[in-house]
CSV table of C-alpha atoms in Angstrom, one decimal:
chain,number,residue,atom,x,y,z
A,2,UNK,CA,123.1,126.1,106.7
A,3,UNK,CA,123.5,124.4,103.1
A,4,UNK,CA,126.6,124.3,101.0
A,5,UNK,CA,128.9,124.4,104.1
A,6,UNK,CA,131.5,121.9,104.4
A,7,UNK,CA,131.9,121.6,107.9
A,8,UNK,CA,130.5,123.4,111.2
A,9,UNK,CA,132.0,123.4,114.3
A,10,UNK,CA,129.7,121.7,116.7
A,11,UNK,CA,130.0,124.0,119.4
A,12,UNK,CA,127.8,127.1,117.8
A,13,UNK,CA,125.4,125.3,115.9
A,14,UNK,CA,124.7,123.6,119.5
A,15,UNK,CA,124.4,127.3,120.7
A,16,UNK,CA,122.2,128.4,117.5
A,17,UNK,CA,119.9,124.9,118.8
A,18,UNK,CA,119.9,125.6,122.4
A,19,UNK,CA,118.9,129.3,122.1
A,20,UNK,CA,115.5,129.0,119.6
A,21,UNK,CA,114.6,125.1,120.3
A,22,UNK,CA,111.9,126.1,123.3
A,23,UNK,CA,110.3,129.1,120.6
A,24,UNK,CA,111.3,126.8,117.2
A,25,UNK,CA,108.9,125.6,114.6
A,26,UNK,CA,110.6,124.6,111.5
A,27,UNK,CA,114.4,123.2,111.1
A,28,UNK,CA,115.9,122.4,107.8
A,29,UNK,CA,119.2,120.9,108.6
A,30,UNK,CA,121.7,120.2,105.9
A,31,UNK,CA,124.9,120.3,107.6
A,32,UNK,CA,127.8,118.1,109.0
A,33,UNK,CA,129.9,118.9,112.1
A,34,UNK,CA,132.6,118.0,114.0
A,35,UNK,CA,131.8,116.5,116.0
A,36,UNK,CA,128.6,115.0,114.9
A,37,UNK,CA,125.2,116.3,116.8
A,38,UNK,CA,122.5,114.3,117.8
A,39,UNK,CA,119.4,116.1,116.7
A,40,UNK,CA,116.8,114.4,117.9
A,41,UNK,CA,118.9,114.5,121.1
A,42,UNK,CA,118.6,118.7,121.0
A,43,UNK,CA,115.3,119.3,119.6
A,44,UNK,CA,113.1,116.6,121.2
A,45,UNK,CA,110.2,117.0,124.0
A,46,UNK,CA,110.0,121.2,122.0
A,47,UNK,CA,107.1,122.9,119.5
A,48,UNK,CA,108.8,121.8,116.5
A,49,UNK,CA,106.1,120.7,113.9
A,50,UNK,CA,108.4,120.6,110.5
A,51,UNK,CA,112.0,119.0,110.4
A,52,UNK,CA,113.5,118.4,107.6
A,53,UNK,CA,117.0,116.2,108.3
A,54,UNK,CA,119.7,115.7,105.1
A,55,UNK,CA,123.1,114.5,104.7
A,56,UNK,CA,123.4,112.8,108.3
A,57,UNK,CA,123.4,109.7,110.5
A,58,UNK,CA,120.7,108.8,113.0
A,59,UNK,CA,121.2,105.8,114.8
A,60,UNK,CA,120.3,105.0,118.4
A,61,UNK,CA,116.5,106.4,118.3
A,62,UNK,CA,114.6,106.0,121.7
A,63,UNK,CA,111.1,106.7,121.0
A,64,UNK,CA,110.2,106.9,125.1
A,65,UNK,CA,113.0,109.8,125.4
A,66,UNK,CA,113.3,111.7,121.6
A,67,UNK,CA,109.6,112.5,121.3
A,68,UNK,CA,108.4,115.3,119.1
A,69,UNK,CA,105.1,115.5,120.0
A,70,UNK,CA,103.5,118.6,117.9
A,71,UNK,CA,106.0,117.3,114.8
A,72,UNK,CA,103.7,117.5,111.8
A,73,UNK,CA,106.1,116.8,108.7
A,74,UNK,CA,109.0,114.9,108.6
A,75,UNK,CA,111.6,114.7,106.0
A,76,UNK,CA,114.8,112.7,105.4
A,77,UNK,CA,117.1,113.2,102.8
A,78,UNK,CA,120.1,111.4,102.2
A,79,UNK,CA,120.4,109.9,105.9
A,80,UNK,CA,121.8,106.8,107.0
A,81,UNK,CA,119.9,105.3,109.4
A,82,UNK,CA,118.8,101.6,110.4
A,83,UNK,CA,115.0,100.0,109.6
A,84,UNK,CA,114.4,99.7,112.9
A,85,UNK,CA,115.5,103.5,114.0
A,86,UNK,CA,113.6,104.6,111.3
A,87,UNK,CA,110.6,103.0,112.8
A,88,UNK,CA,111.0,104.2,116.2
A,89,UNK,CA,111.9,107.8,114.7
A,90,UNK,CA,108.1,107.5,113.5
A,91,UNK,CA,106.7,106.0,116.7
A,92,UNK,CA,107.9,109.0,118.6
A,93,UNK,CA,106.3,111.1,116.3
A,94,UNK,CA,102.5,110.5,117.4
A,95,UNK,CA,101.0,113.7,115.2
A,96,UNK,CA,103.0,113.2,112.3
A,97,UNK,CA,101.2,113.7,108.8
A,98,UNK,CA,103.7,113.6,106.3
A,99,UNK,CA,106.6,111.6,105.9
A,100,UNK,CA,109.4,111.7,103.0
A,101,UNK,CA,112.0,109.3,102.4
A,102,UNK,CA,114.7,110.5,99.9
A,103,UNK,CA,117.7,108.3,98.8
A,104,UNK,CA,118.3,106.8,102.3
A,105,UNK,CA,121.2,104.3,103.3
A,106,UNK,CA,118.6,101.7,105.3
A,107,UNK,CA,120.6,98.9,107.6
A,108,UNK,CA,119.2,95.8,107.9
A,109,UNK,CA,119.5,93.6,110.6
A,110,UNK,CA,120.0,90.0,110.2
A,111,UNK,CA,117.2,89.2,112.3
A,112,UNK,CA,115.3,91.8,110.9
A,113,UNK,CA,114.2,90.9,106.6
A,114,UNK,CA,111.7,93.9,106.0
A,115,UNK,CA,111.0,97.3,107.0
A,116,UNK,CA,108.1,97.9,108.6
A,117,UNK,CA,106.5,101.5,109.8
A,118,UNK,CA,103.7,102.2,111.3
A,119,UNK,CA,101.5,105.6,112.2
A,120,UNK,CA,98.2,106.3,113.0
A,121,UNK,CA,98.2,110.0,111.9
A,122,UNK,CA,100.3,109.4,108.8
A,123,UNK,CA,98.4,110.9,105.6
A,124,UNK,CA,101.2,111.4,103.3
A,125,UNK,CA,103.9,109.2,102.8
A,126,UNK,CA,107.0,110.0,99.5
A,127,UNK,CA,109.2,107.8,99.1
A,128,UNK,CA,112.1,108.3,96.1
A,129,UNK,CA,115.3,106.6,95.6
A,130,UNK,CA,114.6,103.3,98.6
A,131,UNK,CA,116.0,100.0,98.3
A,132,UNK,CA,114.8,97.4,99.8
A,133,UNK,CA,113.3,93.7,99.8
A,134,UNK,CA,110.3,94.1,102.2
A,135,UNK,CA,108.3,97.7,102.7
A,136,UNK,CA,105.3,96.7,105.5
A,137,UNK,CA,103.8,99.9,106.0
A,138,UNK,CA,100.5,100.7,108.9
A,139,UNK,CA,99.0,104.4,108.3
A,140,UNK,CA,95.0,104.0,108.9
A,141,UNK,CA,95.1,107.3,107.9
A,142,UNK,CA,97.2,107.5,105.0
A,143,UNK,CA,95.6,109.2,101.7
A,144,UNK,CA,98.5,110.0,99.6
A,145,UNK,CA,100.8,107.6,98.1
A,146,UNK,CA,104.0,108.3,95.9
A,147,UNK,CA,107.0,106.2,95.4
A,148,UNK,CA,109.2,107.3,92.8
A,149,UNK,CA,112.7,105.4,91.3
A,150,UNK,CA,112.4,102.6,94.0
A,151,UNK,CA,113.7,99.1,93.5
A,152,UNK,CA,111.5,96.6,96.0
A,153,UNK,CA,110.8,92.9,96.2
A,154,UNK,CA,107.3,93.4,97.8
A,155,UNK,CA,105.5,96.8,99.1
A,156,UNK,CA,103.0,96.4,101.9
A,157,UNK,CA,100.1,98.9,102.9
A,158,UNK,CA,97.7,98.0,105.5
A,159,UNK,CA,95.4,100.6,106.1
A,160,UNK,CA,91.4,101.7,106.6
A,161,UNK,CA,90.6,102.4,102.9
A,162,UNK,CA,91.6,106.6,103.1
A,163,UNK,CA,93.8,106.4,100.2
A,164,UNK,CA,93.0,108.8,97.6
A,165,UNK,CA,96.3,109.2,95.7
A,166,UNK,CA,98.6,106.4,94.1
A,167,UNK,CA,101.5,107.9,92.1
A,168,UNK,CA,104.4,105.1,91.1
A,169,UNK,CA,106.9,106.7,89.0
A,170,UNK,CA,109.8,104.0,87.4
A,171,UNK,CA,109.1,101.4,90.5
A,172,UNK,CA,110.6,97.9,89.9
A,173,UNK,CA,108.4,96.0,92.2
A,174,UNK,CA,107.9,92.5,92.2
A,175,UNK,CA,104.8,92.4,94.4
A,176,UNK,CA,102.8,95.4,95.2
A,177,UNK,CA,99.8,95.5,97.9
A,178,UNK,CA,97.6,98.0,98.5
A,179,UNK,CA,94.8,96.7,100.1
A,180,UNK,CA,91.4,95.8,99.2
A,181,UNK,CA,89.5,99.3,100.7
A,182,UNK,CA,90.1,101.1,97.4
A,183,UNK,CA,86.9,102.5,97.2
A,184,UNK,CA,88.4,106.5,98.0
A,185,UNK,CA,90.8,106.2,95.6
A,186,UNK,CA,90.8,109.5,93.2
A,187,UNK,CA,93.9,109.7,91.4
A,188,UNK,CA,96.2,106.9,90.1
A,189,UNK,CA,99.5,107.8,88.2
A,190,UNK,CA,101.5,105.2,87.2
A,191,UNK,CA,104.3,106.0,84.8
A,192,UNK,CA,107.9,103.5,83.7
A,193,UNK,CA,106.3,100.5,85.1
A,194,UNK,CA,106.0,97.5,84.5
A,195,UNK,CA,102.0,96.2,85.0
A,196,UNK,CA,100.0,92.6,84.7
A,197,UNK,CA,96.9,94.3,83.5
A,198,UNK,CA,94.7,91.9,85.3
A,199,UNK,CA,96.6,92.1,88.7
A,200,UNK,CA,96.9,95.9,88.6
A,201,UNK,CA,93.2,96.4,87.7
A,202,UNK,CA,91.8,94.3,90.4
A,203,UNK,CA,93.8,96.1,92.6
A,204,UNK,CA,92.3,99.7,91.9
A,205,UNK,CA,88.8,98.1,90.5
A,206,UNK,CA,86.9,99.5,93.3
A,207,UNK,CA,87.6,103.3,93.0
A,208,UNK,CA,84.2,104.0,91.5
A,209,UNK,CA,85.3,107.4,92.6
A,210,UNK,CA,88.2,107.5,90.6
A,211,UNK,CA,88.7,111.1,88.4
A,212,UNK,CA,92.2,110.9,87.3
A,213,UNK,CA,93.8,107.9,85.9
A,214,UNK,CA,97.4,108.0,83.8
A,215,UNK,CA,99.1,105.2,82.5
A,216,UNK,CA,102.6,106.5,81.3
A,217,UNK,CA,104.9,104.8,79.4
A,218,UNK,CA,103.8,101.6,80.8
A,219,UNK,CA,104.7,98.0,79.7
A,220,UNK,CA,102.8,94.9,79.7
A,221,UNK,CA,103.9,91.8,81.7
A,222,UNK,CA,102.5,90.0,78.8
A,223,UNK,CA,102.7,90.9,75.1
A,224,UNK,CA,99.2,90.4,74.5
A,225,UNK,CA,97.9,92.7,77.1
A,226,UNK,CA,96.7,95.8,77.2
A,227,UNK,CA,94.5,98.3,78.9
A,228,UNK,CA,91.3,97.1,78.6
A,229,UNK,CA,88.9,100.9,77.9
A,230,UNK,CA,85.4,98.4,78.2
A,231,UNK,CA,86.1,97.8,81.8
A,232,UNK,CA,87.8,101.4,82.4
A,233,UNK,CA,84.3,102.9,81.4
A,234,UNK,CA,82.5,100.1,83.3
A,235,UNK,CA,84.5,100.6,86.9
A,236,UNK,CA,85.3,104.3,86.8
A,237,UNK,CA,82.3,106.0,85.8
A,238,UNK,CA,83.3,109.5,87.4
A,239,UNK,CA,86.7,109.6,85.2
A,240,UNK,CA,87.5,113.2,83.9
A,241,UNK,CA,91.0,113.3,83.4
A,242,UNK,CA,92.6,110.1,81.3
A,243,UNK,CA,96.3,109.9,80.0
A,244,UNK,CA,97.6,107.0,78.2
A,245,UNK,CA,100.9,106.6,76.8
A,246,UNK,CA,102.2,102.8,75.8
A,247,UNK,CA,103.0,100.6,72.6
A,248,UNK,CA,100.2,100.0,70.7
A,249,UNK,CA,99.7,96.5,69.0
A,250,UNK,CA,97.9,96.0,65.6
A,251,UNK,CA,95.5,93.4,66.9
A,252,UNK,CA,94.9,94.2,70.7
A,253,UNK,CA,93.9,98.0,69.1
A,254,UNK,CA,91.7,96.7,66.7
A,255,UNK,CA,90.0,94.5,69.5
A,256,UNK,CA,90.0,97.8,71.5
A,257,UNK,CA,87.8,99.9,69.6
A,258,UNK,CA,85.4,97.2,68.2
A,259,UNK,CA,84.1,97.1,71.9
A,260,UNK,CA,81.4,99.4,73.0
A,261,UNK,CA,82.1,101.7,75.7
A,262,UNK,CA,82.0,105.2,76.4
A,263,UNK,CA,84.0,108.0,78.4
A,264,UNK,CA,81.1,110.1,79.1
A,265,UNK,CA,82.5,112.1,81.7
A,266,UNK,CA,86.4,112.2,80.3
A,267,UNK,CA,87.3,116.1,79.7
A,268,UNK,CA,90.7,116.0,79.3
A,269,UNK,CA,92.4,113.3,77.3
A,270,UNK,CA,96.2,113.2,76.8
A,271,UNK,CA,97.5,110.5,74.3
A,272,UNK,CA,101.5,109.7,73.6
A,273,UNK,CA,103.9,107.7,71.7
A,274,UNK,CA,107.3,107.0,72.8
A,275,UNK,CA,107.3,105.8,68.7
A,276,UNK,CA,105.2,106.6,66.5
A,277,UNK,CA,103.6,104.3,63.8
A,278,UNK,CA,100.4,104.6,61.9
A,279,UNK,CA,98.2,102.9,64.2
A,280,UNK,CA,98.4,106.1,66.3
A,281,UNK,CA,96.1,108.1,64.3
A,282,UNK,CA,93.5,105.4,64.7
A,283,UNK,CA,93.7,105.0,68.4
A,284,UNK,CA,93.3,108.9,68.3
A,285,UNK,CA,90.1,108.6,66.6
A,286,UNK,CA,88.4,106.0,68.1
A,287,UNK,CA,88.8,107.8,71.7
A,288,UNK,CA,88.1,111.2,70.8
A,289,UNK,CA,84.2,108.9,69.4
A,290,UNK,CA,84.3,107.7,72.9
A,291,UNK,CA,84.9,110.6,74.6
A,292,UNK,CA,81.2,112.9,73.7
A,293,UNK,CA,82.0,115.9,76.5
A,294,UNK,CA,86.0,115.8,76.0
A,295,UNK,CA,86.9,119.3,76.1
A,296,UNK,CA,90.7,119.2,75.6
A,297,UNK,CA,92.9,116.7,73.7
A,298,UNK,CA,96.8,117.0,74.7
A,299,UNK,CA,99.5,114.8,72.0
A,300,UNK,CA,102.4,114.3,73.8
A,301,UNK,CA,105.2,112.9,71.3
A,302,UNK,CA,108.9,111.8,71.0
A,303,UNK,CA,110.7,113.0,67.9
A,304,UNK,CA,113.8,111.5,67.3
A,305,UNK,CA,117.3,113.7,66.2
A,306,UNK,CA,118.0,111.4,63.8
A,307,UNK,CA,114.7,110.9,61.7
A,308,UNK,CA,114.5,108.8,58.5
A,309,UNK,CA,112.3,109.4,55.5
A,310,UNK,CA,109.8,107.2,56.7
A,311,UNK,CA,109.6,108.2,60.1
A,312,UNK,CA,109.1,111.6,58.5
A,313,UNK,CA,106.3,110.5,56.7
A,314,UNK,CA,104.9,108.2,59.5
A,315,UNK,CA,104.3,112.4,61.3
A,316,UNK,CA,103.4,113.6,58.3
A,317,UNK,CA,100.6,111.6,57.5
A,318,UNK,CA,99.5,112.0,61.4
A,319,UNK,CA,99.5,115.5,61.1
A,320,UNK,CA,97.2,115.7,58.1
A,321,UNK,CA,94.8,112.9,59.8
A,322,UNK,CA,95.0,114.7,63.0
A,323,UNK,CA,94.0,118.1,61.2
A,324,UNK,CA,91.0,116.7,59.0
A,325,UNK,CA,89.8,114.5,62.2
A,326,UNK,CA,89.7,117.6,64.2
A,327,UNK,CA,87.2,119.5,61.9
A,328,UNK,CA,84.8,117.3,63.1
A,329,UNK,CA,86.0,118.1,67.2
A,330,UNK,CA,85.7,122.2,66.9
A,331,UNK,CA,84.6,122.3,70.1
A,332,UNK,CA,87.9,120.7,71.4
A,333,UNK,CA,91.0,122.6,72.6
A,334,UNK,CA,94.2,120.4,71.1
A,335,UNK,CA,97.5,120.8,72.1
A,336,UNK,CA,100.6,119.0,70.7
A,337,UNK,CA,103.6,119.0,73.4
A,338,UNK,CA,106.8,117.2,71.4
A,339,UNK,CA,110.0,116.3,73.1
């Protein structure tokens, strides 16, 4: 029912009322007049996938509006209170995946943070939120994505199950994701702002880790930066590594004077949101540390408007990149410009 203005209430009640008791999925993206309560309509039923957009839920009573067999639950573009929101989840007791998507959230006065909780939660999306505190429960939770969120502290408490952390253009001034990183696999963080020191001692642990990118990222401090020694000392099991952030004469230097090696790195993707000469270098002194890499992707940003300089600046990394390759045969390179 998308791209409709309005609906009458009266046969989209009907529509409801006839396939609730048989229904399994519901995308609803609709407005009437009058408004329906949905929860109201396709409570206590089999539905296991609702997906709600461009509504109002208020007035949530967990004891009443249960969806017991409701597996995945999305929310797009709904106006709805912190606490509803947390009721909507308690009366969802099987619920695995959860997606948040440009909400309007009310906050009480009493009420300063946001906090959900689910024992069968094991994927939670969240794009788009606002909000000071984010206190999230899910013992179960293994996948982890918030994405163009502006937050003064995120919360998870959980049993150690996460697997996946993706944080995509987050401003965040305190992030927590427990100590029990251990099953961590995958951590994409990309537009962020990171304390090196803080953000590895948070994923430290993962000595399962396999994928770790690092994405147009910027350093609290000026003199940081991503330390490769204890990358290689923490996450032995890496295969997949993608780093993309400004590169500093000195820290690089310091970088690959220290012995450490990617043995198990396959797949290595370098960028440069501007390129300079120290690129080549930082190039070269991976692909040494790297002995079983397999692919090299160079992803680049070339500017409309280029100077004669910066012309040169890629010219002279293209005929580095060419002659340091002959020694690489056995590595597939691909360059991906934008």
């Amino acid at each position: 029912m998308d791209d409709v203005d309005e609906f009458s209430a009266a046969p989209v009640i009907a529509w409801l009322m006839y396939t609730r008791e048989s229904l399994r999925q519901l995308h609803y993206n609709v407005r009437t007049s009058p408004t329906i309560n949905i929860l109201e309509k396709c409570g206590r039923q089999k539905l296991e996938v609702l997906n709600l957009s461009h509504n109002t839920i208020s007035g949530v009573e967990p004891s009443y509006q249960r969806f017991p067999c409701l597996k995945s639950l999305s929310l797009s573009h709904i106006s709805i209170s912190a606490l509803d929101l947390s009721y909507l989840l308690t009366a969802c007791p099987k619920v695995e995946s959860l997606t948040l998507l440009s909400l309007d959230i009310a906050m009480s006065d009493a009420q300063a943070s946001m906090e959900l909780n689910s024992g069968s939660l094991k994927d939670l999306s969240a794009e788009g939120i606002s909000l000071e505190k984010f206190m999230l429960e899910a013992d179960s939770l293994e996948k982890l994505q918030l994405k163009d969120c502006t937050l003064e502290c995120f919360e998870l408490a959980g049993k150690g199950t996460l697997k996946l952390l993706k944080i995509d253009d987050v401003s965040v001034i305190h992030l927590d994701i427990g100590e029990n990183t251990e099953n961590l696999e995958v951590v994409d963080v990309s537009n962020f702002t990171i304390m090196w020191t803080k953000f590895h001692n948070m994923i430290s642990k993962a000595s399962k880790l396999r994928g770790l990118r690092l994405w147009g990222v910027v350093f609290d401090d000026e003199d940081e930066m991503v330390d490769m020694e204890t990358i290689s000392t923490c996450f032995p099991q890496l295969t997949h590594l993608s780093l993309c952030y400004d590169l500093k004469e000195g820290s690089l230097q310091y970088s690959l004077q220290q012995s450490f090696e990617l043995k198990n790195v396959i797949m290595l993707e370098l960028g440069w949101t501007v390129i300079t000469d120290l690129f080549s270098q930082w190039v070269a002194g991976l692909l040494e540390r790297c002995p079983n890499l397999r692919k090299l992707i160079i992803n680049g940003v070339v500017s409309e408007a280029k100077s004669h300089e910066e012309c040169q600046v890629l010219a002279n990394f293209t005929t580095s990149i060419v002659s340091l390759m002959r020694k690489y045969l056995h590595v597939d390179v691909q360059f991906e410009y934008e």
